[in-house]
Short mmCIF file of C-alpha atoms in Angstrom, two decimals:
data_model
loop_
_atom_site.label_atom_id
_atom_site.label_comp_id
_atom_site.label_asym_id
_atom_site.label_seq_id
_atom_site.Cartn_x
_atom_site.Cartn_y
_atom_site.Cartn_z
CA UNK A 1385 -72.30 151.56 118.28
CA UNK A 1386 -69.13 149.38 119.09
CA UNK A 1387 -67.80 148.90 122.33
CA UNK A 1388 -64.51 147.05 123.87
CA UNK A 1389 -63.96 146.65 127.44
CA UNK A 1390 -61.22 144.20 128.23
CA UNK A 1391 -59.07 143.25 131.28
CA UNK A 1392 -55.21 141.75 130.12
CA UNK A 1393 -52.74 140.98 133.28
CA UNK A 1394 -50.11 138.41 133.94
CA UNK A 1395 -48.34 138.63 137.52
CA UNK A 1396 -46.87 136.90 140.22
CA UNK A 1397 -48.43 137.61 143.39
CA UNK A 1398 -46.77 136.27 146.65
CA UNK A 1399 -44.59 133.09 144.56
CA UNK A 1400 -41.17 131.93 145.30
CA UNK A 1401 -38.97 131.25 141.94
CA UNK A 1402 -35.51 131.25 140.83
CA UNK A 1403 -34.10 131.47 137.52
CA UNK A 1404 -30.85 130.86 135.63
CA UNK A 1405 -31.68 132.93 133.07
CA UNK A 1406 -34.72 135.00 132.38
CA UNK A 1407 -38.02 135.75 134.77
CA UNK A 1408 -40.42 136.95 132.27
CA UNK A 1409 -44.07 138.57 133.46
CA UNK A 1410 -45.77 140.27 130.27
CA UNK A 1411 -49.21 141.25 128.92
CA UNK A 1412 -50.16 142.28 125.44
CA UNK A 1413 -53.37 142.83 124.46
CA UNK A 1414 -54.41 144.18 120.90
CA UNK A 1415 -58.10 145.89 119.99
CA UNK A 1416 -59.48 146.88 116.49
CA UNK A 1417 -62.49 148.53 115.81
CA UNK A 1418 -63.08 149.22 112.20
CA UNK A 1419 -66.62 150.17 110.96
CA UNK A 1420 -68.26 151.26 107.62
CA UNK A 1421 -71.74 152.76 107.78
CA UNK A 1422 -73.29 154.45 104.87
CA UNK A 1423 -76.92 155.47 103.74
CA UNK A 1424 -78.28 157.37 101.28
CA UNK A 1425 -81.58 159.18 100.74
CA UNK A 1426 -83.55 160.12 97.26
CA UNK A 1427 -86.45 161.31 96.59
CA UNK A 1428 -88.03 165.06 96.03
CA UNK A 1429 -86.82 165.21 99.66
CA UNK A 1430 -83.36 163.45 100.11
CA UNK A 1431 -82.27 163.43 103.57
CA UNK A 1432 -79.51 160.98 104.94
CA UNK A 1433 -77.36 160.70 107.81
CA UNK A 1434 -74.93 158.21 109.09
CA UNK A 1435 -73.79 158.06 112.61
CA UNK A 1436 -70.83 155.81 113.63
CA UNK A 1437 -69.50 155.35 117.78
CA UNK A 1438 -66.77 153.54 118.54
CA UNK A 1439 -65.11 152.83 122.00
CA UNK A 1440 -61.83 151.12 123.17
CA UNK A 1441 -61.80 151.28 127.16
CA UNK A 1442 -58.93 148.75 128.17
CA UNK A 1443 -56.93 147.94 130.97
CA UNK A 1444 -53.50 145.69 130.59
CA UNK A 1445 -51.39 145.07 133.69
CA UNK A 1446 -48.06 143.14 134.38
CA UNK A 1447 -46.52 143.06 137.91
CA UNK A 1448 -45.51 141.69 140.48
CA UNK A 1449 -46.27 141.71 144.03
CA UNK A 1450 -46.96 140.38 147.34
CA UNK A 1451 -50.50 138.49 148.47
CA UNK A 1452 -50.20 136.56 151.89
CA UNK A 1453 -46.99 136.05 151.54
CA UNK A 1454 -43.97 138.01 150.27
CA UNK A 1455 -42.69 137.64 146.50
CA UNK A 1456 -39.31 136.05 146.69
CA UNK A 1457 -37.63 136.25 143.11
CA UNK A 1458 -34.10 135.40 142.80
CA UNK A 1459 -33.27 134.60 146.30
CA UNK A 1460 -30.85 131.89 145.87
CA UNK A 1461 -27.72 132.34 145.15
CA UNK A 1462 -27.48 129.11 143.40
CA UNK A 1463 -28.84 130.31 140.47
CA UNK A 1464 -26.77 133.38 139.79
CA UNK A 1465 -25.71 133.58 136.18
CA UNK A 1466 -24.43 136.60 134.44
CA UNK A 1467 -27.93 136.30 131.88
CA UNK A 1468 -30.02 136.21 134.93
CA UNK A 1469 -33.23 138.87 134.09
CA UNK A 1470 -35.79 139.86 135.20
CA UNK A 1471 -38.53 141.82 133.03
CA UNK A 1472 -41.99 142.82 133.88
CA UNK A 1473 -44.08 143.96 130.52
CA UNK A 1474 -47.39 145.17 129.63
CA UNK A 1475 -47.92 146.09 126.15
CA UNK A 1476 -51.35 147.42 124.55
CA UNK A 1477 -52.06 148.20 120.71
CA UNK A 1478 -55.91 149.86 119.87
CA UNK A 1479 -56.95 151.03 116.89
CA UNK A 1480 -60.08 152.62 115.32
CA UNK A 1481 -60.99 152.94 111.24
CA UNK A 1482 -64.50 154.28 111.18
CA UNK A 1483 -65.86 155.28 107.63
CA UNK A 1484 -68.98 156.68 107.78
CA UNK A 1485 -71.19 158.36 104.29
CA UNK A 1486 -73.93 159.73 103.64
CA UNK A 1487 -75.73 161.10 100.49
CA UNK A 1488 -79.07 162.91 99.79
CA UNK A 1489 -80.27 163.74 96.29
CA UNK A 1490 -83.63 165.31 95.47
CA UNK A 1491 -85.27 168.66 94.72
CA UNK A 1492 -84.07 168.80 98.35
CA UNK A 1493 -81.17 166.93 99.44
CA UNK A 1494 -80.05 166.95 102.88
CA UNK A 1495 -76.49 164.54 103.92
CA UNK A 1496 -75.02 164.53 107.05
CA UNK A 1497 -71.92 162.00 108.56
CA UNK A 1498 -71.00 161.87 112.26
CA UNK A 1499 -68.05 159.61 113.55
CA UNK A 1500 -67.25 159.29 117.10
CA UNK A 1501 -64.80 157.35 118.07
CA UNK A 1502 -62.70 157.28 121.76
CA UNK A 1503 -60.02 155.26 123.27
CA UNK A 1504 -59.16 155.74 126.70
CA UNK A 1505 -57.27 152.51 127.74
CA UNK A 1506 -54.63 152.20 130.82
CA UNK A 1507 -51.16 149.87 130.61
CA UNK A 1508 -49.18 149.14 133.58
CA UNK A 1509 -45.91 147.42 134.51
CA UNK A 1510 -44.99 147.69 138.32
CA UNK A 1511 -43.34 145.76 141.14
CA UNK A 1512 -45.42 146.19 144.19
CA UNK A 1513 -44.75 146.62 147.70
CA UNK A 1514 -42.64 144.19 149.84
CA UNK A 1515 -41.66 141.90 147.01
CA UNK A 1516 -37.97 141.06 146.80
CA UNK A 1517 -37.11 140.95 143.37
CA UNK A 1518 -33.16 140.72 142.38
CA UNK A 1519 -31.04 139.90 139.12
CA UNK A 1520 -27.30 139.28 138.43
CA UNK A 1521 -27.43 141.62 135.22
CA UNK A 1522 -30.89 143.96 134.71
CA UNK A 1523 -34.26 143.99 136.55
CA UNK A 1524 -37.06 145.87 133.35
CA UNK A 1525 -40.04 146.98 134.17
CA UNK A 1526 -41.78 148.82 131.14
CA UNK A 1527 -45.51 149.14 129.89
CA UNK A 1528 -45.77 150.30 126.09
CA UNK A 1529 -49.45 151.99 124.86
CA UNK A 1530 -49.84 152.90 121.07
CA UNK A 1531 -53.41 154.38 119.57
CA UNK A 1532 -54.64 155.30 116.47
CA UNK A 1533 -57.77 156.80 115.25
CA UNK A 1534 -58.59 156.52 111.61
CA UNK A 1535 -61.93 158.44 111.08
CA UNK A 1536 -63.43 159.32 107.81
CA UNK A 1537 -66.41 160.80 107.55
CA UNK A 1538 -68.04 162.11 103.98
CA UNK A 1539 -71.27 163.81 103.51
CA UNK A 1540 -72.52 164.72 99.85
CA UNK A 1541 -76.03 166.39 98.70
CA UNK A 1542 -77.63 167.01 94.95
CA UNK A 1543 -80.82 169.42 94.21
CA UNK A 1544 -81.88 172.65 94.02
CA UNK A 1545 -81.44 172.72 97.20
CA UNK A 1546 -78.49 171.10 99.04
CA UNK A 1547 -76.95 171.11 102.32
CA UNK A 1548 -74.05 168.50 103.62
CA UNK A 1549 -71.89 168.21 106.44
CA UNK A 1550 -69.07 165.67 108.17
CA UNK A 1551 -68.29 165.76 111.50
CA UNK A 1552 -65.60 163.73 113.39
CA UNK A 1553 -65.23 163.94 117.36
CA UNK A 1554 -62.06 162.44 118.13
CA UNK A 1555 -60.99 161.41 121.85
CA UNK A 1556 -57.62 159.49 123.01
CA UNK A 1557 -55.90 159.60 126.76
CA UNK A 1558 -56.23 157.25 129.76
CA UNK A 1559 -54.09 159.03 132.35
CA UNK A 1560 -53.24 157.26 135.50
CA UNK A 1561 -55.68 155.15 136.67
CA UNK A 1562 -56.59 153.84 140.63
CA UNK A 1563 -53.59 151.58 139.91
CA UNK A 1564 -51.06 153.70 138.24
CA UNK A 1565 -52.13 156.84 140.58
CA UNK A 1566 -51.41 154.17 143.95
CA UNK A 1567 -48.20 153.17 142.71
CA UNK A 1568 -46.90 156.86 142.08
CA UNK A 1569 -48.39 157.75 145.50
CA UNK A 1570 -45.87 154.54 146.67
CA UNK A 1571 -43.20 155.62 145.13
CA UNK A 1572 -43.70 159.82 146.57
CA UNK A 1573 -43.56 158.45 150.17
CA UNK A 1574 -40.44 155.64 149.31
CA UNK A 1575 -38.83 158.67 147.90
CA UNK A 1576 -39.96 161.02 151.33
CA UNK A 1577 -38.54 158.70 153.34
CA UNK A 1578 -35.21 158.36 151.63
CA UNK A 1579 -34.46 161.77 151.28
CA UNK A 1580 -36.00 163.65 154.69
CA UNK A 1581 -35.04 167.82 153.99
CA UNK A 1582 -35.26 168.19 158.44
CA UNK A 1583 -33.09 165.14 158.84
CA UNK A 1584 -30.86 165.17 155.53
CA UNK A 1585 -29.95 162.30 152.73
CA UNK A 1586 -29.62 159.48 154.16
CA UNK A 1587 -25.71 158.23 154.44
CA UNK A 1588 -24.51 161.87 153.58
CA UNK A 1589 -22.84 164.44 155.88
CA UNK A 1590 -22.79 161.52 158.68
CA UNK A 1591 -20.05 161.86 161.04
#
């Protein structure tokens, strides 16, 4: 059984900075499982099995946002430049190779290969609440997830008698977590507020 369960962010949480040129706030984190099991079993009974579980459960997180005080990025016009950026980032790469045999010879012979293997990480990029964050030319926030699940399980019996079989349970997904699911629940009532369907749009059909 393998198991990783890691925490990647990089933020600014209530800071004050100007740049000329690019603000940059990213996370990348990277996980790799890769397992070989294998077993075998002989004998006038020949019974093996192999069993391989693997989990990825990561969380990578780049913002920025406001603690005691507010976040104040860009705020001076001093430092205006037409390559003034700002980019929030969170990038996340997991991957899984599990190979897991299994052979049983004998007047009898009995093999049997099981791979699990899950990943069910989170990646985030998100300017929070009450931070002021401006830029002369473009203001990015992005967060990038890629998985991959390589399983390959092989079961093989000799006898009189055989019986074999390879299983693989595969699982991938995160959906939003308590972060993610907050900031959409933000951005709903920002969004509510702007547009109001018993008051109308805001700065439309004003007189």
């Amino acid at each position: 059984v393998t198991n990783i369960n890691n925490t990647t962010s990089a933020h600014l949480t209530g800071a004050a900075t100007n740049a000329r040129g690019l603000t940059l706030v990213q996370a990348d984190s990277t996980e790799r499982i890769a397992v070989t099991v294998g077993t075998a079993g002989i004998g006038a009974v020949g019974v093996a099995a192999s069993i391989t579980v693997s989990s990825i459960r990561s969380s990578t997180l780049a913002f920025i946002d406001s603690g005691s005080r507010i976040s104040s990025i860009n705020q001076d016009a001093a430092y205006d430049t037409a390559v003034q950026d700002v980019t929030v980032m969170a990038n996340d790469t997991a991957t899984i190779i599990d190979k897991a045999g299994a052979v049983g010879a004998g007047l009898v012979g009995a093999g049997a290969a099981v791979d699990v293997a899950t990943i069910k990480n989170s990646t985030a990029a998100y300017i929070g609440n009450f931070a002021v964050v401006e830029a002369h030319r473009d203001v990015l926030v992005r967060a990038d997830s890629s998985r991959t699940i390589d399983s390959t399980p092989i079961a093989l019996s000799a006898g009189y008698a055989g019986l074999s079989g390879a299983i693989s349970v595969i699982s991938m997904g995160g959906g939003l977590d308590a972060t993610g699911a907050g900031k959409a629940d933000d951005t709903a009532a920002d969004v509510n507020n702007t547009i109001s369907l018993s008051g109308g749009v805001r700065n439309v059909n004003t007189s």
